mmCIF file with all atom_site columns, C-alpha atoms and ligand atoms in Angstrom:
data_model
loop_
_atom_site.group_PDB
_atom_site.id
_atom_site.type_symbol
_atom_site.label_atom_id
_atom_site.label_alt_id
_atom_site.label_comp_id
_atom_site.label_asym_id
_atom_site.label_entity_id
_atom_site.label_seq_id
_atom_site.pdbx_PDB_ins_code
_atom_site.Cartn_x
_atom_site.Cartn_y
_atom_site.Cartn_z
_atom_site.occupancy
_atom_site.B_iso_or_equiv
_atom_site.pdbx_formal_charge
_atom_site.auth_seq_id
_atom_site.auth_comp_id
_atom_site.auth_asym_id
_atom_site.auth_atom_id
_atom_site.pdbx_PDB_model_num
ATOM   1   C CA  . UNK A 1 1   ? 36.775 -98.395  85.487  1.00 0.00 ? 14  UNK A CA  1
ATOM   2   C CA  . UNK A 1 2   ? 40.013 -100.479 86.355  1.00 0.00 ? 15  UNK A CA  1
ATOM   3   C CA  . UNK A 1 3   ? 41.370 -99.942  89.386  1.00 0.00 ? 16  UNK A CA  1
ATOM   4   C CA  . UNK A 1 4   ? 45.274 -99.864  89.081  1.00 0.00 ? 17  UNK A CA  1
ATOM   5   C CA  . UNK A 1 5   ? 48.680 -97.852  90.565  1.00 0.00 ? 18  UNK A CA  1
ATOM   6   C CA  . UNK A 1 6   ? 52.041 -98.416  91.039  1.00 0.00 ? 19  UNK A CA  1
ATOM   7   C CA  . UNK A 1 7   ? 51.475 -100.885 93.361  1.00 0.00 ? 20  UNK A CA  1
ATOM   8   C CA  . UNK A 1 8   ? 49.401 -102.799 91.336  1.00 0.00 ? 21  UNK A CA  1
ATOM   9   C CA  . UNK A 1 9   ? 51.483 -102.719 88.186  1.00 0.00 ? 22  UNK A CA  1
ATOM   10  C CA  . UNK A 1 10  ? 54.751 -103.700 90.258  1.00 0.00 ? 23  UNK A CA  1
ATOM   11  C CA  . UNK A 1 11  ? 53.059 -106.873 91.524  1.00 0.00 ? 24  UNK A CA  1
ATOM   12  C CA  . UNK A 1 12  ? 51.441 -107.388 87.740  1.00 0.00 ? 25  UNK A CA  1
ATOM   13  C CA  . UNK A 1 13  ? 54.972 -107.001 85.780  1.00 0.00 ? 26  UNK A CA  1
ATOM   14  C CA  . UNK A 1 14  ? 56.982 -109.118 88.639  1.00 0.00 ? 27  UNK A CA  1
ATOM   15  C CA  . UNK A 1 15  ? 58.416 -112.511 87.182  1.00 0.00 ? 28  UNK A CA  1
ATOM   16  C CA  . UNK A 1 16  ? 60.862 -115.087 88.335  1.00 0.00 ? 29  UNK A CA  1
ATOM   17  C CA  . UNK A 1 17  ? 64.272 -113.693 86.092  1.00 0.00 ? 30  UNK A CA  1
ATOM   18  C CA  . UNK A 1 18  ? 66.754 -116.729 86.102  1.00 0.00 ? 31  UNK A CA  1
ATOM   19  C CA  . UNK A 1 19  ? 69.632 -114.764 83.633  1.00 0.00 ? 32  UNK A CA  1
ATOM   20  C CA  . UNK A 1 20  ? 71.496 -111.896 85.754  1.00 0.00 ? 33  UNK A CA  1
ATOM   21  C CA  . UNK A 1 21  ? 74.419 -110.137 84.662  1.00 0.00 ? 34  UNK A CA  1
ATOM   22  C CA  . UNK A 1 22  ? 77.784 -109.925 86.719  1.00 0.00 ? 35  UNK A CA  1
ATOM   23  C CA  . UNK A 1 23  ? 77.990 -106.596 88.038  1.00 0.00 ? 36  UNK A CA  1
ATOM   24  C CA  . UNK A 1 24  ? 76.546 -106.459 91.913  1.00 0.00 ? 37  UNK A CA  1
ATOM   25  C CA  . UNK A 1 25  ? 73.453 -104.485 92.810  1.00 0.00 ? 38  UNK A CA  1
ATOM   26  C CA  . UNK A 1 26  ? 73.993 -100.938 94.379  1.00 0.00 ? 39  UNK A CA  1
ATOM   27  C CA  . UNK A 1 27  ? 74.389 -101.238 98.407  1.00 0.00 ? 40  UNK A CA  1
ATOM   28  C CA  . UNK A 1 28  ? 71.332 -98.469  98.548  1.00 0.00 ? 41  UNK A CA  1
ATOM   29  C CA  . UNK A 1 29  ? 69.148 -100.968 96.192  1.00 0.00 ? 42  UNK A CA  1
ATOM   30  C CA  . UNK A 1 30  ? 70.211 -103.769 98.471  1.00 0.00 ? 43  UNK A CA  1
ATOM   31  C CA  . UNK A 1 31  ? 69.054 -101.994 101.559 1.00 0.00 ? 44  UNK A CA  1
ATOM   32  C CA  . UNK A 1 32  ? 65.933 -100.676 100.102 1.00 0.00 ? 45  UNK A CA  1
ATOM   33  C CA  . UNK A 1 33  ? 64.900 -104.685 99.172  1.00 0.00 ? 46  UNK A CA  1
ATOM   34  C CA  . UNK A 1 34  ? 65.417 -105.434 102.614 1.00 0.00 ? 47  UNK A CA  1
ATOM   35  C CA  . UNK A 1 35  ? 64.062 -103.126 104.025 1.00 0.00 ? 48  UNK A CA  1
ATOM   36  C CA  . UNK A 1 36  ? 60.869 -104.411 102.373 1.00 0.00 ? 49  UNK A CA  1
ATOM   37  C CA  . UNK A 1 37  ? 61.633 -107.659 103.761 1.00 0.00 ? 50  UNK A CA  1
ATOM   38  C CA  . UNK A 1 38  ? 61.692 -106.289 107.362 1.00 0.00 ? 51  UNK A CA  1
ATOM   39  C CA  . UNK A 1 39  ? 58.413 -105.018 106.984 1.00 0.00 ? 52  UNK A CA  1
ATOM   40  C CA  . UNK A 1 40  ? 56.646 -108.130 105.673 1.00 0.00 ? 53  UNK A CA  1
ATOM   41  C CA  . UNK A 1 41  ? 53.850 -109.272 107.830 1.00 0.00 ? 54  UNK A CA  1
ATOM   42  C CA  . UNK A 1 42  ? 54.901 -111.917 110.560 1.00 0.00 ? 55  UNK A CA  1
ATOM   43  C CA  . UNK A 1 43  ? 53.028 -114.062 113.334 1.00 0.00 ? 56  UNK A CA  1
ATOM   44  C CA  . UNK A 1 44  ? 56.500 -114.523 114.819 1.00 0.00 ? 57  UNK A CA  1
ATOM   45  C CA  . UNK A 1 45  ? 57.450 -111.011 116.012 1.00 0.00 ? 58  UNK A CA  1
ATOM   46  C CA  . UNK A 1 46  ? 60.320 -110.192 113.641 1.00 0.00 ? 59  UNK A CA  1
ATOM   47  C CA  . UNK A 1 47  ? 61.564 -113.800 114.698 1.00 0.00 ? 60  UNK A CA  1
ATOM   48  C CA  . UNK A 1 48  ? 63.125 -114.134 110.924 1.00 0.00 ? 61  UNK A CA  1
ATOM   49  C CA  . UNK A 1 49  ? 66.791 -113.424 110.114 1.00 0.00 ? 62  UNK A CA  1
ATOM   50  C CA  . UNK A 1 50  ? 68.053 -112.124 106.831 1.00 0.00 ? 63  UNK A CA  1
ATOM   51  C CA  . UNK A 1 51  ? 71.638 -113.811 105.243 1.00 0.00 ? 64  UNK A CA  1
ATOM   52  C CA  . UNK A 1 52  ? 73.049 -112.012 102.445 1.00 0.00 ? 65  UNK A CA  1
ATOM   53  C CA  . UNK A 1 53  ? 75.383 -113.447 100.224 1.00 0.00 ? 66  UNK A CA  1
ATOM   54  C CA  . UNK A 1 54  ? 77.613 -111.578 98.061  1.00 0.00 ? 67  UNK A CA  1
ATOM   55  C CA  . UNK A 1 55  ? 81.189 -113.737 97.964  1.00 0.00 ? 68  UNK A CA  1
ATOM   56  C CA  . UNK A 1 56  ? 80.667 -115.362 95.296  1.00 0.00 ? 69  UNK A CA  1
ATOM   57  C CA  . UNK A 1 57  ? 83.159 -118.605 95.883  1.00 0.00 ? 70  UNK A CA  1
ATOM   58  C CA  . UNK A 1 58  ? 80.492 -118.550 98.914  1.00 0.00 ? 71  UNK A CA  1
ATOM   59  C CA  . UNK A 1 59  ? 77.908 -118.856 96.195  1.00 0.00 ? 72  UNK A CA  1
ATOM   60  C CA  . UNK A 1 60  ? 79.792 -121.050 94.021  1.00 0.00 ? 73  UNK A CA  1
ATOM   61  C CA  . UNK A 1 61  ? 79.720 -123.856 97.180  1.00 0.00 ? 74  UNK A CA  1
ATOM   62  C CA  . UNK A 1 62  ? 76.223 -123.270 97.923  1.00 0.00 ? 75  UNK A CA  1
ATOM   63  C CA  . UNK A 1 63  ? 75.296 -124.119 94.498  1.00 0.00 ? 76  UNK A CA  1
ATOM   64  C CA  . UNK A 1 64  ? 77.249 -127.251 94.343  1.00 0.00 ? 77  UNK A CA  1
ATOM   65  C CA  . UNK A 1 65  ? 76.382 -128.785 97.758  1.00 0.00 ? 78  UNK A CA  1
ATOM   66  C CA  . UNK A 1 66  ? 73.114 -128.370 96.791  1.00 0.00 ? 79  UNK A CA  1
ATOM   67  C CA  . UNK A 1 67  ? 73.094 -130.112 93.561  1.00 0.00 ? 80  UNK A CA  1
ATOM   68  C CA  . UNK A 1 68  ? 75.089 -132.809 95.359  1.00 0.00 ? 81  UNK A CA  1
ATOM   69  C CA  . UNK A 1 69  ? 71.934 -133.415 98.005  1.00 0.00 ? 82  UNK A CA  1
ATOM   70  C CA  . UNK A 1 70  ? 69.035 -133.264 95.386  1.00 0.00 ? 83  UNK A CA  1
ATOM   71  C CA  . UNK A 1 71  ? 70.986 -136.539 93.565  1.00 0.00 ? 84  UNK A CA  1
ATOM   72  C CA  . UNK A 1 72  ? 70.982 -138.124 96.854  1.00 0.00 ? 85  UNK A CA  1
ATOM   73  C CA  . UNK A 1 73  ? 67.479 -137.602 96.486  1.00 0.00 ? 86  UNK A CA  1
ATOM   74  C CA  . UNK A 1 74  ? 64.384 -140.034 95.446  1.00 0.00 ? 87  UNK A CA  1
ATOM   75  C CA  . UNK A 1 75  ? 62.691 -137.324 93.952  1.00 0.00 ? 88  UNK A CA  1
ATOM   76  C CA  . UNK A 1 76  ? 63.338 -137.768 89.986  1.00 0.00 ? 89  UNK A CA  1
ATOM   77  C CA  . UNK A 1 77  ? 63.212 -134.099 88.444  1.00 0.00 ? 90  UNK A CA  1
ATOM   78  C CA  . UNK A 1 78  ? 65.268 -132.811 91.567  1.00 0.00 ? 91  UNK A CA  1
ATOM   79  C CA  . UNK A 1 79  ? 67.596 -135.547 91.080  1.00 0.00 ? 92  UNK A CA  1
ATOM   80  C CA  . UNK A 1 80  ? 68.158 -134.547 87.133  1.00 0.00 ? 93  UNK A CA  1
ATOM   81  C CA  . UNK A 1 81  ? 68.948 -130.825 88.216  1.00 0.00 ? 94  UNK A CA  1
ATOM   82  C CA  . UNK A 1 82  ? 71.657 -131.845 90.411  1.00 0.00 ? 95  UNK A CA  1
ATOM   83  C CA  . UNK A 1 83  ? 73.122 -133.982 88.059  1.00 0.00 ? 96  UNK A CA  1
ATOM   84  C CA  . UNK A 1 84  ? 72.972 -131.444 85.019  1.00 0.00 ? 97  UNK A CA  1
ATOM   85  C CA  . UNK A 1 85  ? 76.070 -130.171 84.879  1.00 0.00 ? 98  UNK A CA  1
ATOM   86  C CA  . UNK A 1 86  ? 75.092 -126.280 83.131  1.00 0.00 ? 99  UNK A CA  1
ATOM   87  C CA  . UNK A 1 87  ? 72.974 -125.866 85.999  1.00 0.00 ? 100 UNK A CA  1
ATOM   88  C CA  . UNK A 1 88  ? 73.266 -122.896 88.400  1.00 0.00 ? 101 UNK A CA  1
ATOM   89  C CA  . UNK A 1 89  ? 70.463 -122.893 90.747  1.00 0.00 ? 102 UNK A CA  1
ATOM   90  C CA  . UNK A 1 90  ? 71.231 -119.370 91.592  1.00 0.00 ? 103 UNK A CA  1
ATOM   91  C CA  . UNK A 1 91  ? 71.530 -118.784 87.767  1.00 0.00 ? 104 UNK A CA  1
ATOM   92  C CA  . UNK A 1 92  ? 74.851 -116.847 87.641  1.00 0.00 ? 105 UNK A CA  1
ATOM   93  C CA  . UNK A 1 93  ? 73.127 -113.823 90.075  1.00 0.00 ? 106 UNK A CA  1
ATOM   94  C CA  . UNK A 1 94  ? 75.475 -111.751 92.462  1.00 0.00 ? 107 UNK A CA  1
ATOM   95  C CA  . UNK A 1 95  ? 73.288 -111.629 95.473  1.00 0.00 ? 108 UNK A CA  1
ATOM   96  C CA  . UNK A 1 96  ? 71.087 -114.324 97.490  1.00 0.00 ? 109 UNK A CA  1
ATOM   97  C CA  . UNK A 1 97  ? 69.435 -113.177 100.342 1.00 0.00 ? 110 UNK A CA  1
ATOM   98  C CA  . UNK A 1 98  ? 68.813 -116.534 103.051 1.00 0.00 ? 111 UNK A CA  1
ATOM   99  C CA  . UNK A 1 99  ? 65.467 -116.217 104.945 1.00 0.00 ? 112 UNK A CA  1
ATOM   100 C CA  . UNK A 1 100 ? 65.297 -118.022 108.397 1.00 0.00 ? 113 UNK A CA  1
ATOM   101 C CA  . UNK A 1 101 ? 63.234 -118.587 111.187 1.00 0.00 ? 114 UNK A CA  1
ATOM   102 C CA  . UNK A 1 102 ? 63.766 -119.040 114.953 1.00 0.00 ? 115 UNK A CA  1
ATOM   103 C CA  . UNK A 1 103 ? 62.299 -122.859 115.401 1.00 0.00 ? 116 UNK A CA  1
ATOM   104 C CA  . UNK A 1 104 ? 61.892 -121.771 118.652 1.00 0.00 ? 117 UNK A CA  1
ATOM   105 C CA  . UNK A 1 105 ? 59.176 -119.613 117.733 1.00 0.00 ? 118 UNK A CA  1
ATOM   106 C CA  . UNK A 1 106 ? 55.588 -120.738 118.897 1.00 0.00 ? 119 UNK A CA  1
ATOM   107 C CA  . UNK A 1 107 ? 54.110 -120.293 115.857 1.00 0.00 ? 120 UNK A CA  1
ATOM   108 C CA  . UNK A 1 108 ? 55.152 -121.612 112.792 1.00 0.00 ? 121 UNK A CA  1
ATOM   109 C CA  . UNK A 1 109 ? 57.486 -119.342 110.359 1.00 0.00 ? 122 UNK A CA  1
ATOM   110 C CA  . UNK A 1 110 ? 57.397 -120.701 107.070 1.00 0.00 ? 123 UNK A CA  1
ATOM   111 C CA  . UNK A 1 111 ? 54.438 -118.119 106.479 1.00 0.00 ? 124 UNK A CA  1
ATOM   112 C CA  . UNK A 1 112 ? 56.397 -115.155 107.941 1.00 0.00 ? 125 UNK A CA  1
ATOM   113 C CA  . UNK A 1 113 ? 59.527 -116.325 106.111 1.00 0.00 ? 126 UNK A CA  1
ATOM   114 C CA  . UNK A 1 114 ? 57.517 -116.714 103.329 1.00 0.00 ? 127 UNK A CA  1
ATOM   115 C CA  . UNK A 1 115 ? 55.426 -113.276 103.284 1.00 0.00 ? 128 UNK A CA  1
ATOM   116 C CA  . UNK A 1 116 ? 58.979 -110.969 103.851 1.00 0.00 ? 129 UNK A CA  1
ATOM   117 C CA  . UNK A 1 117 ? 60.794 -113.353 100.856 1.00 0.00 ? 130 UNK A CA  1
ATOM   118 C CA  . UNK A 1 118 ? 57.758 -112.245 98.642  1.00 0.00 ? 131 UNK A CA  1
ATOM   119 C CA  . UNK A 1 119 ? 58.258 -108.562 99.927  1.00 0.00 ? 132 UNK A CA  1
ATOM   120 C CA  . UNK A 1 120 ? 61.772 -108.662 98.645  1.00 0.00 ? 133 UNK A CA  1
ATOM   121 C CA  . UNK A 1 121 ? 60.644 -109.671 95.526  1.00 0.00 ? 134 UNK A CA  1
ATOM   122 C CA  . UNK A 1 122 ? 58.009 -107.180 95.168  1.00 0.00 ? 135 UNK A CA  1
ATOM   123 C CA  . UNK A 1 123 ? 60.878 -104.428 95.964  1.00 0.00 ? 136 UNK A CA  1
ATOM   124 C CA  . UNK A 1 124 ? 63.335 -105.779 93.668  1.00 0.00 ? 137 UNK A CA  1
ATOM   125 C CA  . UNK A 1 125 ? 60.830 -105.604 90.861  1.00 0.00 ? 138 UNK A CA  1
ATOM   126 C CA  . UNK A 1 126 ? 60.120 -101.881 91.752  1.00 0.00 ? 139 UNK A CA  1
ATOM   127 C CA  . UNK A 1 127 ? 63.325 -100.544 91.470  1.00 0.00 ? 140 UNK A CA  1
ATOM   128 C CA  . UNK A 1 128 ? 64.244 -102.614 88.413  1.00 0.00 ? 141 UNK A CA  1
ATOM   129 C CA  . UNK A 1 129 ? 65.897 -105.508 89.791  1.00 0.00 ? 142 UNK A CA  1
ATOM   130 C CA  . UNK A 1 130 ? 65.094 -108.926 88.423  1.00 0.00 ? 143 UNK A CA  1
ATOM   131 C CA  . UNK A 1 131 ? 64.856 -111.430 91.363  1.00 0.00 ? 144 UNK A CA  1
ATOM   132 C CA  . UNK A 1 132 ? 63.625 -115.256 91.760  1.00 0.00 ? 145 UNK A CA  1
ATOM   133 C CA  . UNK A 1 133 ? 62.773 -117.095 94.736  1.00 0.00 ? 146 UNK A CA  1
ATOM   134 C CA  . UNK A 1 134 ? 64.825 -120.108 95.073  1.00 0.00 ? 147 UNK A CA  1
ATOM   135 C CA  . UNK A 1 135 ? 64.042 -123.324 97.149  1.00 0.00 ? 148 UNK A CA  1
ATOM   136 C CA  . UNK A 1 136 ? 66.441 -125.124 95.907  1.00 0.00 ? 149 UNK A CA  1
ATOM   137 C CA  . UNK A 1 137 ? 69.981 -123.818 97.289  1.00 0.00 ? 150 UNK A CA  1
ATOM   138 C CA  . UNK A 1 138 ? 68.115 -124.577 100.477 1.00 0.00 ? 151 UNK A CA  1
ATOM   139 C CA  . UNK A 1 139 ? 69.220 -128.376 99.850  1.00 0.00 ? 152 UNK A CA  1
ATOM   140 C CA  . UNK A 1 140 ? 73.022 -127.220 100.639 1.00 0.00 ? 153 UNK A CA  1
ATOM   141 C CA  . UNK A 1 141 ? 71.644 -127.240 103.870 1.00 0.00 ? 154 UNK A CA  1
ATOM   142 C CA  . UNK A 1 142 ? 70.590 -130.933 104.058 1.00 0.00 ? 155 UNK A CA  1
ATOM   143 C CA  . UNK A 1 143 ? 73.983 -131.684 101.938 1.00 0.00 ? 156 UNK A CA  1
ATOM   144 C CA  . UNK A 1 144 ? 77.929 -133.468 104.285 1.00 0.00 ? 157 UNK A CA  1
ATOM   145 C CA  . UNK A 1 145 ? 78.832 -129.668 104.011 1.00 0.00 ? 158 UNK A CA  1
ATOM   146 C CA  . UNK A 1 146 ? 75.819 -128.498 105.620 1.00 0.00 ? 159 UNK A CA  1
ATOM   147 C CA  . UNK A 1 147 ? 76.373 -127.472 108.927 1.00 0.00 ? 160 UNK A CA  1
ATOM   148 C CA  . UNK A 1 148 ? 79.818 -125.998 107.711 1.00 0.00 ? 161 UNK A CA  1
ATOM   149 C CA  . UNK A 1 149 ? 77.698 -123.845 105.572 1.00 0.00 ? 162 UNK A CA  1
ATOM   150 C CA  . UNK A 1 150 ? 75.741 -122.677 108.060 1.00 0.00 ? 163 UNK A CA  1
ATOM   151 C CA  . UNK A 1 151 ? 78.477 -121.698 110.514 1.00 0.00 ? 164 UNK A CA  1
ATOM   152 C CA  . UNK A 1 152 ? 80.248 -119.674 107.712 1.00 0.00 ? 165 UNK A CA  1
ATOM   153 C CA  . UNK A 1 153 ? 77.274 -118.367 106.906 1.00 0.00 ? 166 UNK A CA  1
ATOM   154 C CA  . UNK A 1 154 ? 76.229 -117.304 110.437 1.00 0.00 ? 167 UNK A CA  1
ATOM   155 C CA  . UNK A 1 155 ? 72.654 -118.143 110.086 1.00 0.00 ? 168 UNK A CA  1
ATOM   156 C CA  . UNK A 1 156 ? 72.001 -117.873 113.805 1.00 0.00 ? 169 UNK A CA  1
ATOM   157 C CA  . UNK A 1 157 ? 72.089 -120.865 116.669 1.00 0.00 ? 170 UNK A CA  1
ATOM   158 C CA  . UNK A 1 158 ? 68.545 -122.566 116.230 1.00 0.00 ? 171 UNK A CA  1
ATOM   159 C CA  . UNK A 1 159 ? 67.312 -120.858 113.399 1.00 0.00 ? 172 UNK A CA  1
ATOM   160 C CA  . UNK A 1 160 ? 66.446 -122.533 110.113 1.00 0.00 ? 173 UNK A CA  1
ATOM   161 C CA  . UNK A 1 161 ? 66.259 -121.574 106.559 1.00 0.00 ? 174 UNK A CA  1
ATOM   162 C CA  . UNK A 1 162 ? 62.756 -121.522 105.306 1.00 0.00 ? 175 UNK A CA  1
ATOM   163 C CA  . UNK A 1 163 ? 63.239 -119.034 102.068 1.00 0.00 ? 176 UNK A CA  1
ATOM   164 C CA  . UNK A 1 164 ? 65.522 -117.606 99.634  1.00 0.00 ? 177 UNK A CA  1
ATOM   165 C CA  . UNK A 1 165 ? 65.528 -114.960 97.255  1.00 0.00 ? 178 UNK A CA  1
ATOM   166 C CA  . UNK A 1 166 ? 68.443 -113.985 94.118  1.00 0.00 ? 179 UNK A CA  1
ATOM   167 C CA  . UNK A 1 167 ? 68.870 -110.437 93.082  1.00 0.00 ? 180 UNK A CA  1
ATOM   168 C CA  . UNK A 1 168 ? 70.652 -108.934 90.511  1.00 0.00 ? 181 UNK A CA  1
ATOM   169 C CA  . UNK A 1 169 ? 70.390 -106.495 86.853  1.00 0.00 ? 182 UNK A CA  1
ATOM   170 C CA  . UNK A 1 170 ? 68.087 -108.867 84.407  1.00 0.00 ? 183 UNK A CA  1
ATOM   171 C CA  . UNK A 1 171 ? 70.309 -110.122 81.325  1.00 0.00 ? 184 UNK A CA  1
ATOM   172 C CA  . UNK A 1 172 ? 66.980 -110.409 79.733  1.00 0.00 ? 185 UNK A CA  1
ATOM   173 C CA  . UNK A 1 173 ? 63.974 -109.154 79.868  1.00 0.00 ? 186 UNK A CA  1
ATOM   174 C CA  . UNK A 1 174 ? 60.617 -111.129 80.339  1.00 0.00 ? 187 UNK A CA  1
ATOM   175 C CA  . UNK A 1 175 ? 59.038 -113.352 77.732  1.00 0.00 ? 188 UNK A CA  1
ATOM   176 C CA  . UNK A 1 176 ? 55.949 -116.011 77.199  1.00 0.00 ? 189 UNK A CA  1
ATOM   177 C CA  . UNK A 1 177 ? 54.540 -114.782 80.708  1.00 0.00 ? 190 UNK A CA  1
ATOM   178 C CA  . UNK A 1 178 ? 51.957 -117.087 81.992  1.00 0.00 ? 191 UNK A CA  1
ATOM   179 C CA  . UNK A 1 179 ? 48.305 -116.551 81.338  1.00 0.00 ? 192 UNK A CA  1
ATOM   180 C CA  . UNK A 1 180 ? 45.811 -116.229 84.611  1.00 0.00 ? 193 UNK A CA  1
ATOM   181 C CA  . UNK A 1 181 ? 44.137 -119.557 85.091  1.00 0.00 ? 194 UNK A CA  1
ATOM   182 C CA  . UNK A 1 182 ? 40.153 -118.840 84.805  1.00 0.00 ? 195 UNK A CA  1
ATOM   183 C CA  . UNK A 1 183 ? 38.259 -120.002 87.660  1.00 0.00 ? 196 UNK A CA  1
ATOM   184 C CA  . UNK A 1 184 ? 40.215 -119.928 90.596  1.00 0.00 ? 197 UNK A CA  1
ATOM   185 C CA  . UNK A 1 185 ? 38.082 -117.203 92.517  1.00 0.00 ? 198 UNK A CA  1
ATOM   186 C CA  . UNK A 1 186 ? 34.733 -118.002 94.304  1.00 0.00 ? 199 UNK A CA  1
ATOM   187 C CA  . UNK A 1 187 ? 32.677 -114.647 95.369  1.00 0.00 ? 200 UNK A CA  1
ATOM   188 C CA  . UNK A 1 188 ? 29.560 -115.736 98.005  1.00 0.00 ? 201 UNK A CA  1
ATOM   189 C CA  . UNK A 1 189 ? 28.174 -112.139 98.104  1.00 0.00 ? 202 UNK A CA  1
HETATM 190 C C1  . FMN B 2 .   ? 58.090 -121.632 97.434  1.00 0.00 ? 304 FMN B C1  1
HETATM 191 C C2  . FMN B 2 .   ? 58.712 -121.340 96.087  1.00 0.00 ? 304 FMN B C2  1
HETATM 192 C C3  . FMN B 2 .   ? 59.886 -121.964 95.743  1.00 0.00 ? 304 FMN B C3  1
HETATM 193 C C4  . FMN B 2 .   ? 60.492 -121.702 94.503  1.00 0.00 ? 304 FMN B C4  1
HETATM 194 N N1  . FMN B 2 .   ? 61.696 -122.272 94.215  1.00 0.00 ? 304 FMN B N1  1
HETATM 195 C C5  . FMN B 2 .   ? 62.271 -122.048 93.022  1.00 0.00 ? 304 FMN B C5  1
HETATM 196 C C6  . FMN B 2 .   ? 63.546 -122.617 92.720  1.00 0.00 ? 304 FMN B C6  1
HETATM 197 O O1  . FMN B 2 .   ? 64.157 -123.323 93.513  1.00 0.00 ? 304 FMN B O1  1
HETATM 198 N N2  . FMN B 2 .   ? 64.085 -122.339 91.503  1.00 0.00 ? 304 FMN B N2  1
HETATM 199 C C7  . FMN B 2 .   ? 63.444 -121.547 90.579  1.00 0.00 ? 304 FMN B C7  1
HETATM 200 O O2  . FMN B 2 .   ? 63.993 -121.347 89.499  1.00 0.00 ? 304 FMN B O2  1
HETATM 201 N N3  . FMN B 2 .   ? 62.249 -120.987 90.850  1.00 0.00 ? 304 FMN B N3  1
HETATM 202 C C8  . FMN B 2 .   ? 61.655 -121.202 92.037  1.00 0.00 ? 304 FMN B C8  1
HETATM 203 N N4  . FMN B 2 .   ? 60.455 -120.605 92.350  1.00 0.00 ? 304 FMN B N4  1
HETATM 204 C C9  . FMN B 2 .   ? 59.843 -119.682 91.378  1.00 0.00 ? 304 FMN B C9  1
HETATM 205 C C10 . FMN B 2 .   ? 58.653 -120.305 90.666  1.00 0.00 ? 304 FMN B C10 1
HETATM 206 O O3  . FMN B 2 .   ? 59.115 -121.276 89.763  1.00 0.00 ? 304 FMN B O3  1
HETATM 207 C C11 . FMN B 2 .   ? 57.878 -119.180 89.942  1.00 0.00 ? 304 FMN B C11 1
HETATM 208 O O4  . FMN B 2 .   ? 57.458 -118.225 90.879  1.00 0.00 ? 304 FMN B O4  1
HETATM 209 C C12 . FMN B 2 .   ? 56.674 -119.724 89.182  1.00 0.00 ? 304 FMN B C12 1
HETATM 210 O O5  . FMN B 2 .   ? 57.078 -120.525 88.107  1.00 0.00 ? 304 FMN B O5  1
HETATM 211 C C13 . FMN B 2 .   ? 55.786 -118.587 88.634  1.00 0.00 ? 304 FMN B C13 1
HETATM 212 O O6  . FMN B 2 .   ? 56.536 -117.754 87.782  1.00 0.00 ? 304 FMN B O6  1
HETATM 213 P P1  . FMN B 2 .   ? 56.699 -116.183 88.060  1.00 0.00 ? 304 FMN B P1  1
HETATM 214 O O7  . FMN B 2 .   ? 57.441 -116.024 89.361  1.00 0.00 ? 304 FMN B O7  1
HETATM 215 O O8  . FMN B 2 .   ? 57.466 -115.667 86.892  1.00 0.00 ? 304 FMN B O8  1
HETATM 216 O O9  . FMN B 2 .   ? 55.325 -115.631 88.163  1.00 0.00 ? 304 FMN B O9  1
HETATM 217 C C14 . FMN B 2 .   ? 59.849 -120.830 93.571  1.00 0.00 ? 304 FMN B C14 1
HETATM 218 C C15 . FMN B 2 .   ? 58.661 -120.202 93.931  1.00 0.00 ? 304 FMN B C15 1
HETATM 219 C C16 . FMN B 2 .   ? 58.112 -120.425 95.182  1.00 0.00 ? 304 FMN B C16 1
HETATM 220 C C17 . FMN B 2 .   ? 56.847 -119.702 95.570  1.00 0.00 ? 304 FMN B C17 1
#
């Protein structure tokens, strides 16, 4: 028999949503995602800090400085989305959530970062939120309005941006998902 839950079904029906509409999440919902976040796994000892962005001039900017650093880039398809002018990289959503990690940290937190960003996800999903993961607004970063950014954000002193995660109500729902490449699972038994 098929082993399956809530749990199961949550991480099953969870897909990348890239069409939001206006109208902000719920301050309980956004708590509840991060929440999740907070209790992700980490190596680093809770040495991740979560940036929430809801202003959405603030959102506006990030978008746009980081279209303008992937065409500095040499990397072709990166270079195209920055230079296509209907492109939102946070697609229109009312809420990014920034996930950073102390560099100071002994161990590396990209996988910390990495595991809470997919707990938000996971959360969003469960409570009916449609949510993405986006690396690209992470460009702003490396963009002439970068460090700006990052004061005004308050991403704190020595901590770096590893993740980032849109939330918002789906405009859509889900179509054409994916199938399960065959093959990708060894079992030595
Ligand atoms: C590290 C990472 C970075 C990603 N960055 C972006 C991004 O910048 N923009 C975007 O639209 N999707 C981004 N995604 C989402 C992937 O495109 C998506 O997860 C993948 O196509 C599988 O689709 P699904 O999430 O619907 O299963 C990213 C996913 C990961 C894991």
């Amino acid at each position: 028999m098929t082993v399956t839950n809530e749990t199961l079904k949550i991480i099953k029906q969870r897909r990348s949503i890239r069409s939001f509409k206006d109208e902000q999440i719920r301050e309980e919902e956004l708590q509840a995602v991060l929440e999740a976040g907070l209790y992700a796994p980490n190596a680093g000892d809770q040495a991740w800090h979560f940036t929430v962005v809801q202003n959405k001039e603030l959102l506006d900017r990030l978008n746009l400085a980081a279209k303008e650093a992937a065409t500095q880039l040499d990397i072709e398809h990166l270079k195209q989305m920055g230079n296509n002018e209907g492109f939102n990289c946070l697609y229109g959503a009312p809420t990014l959530i920034i996930v950073s990690g102390d560099e100071r940290s002994p161990v590396p937190l990209d996988a910390d970062c990495a595991a809470a960003t997919q707990n938000l996800l996971l959360a969003a999903e469960s409570i009916g939120l449609g949510s993405c993961w986006i690396f690209f607004v992470l460009l702003a970063f490396y963009s002439q309005q970068g460090s700006e950014l990052r004061k005004e954000l308050k991403i704190p002193e020595g901590y770096r941006p590893y993740s980032s995660a849109v939330l918002g109500y789906k405009k859509a729902a889900v179509v054409n998902v994916q199938e399960r490449k065959p093959n990708l699972i060894t079992y030595i038994r």
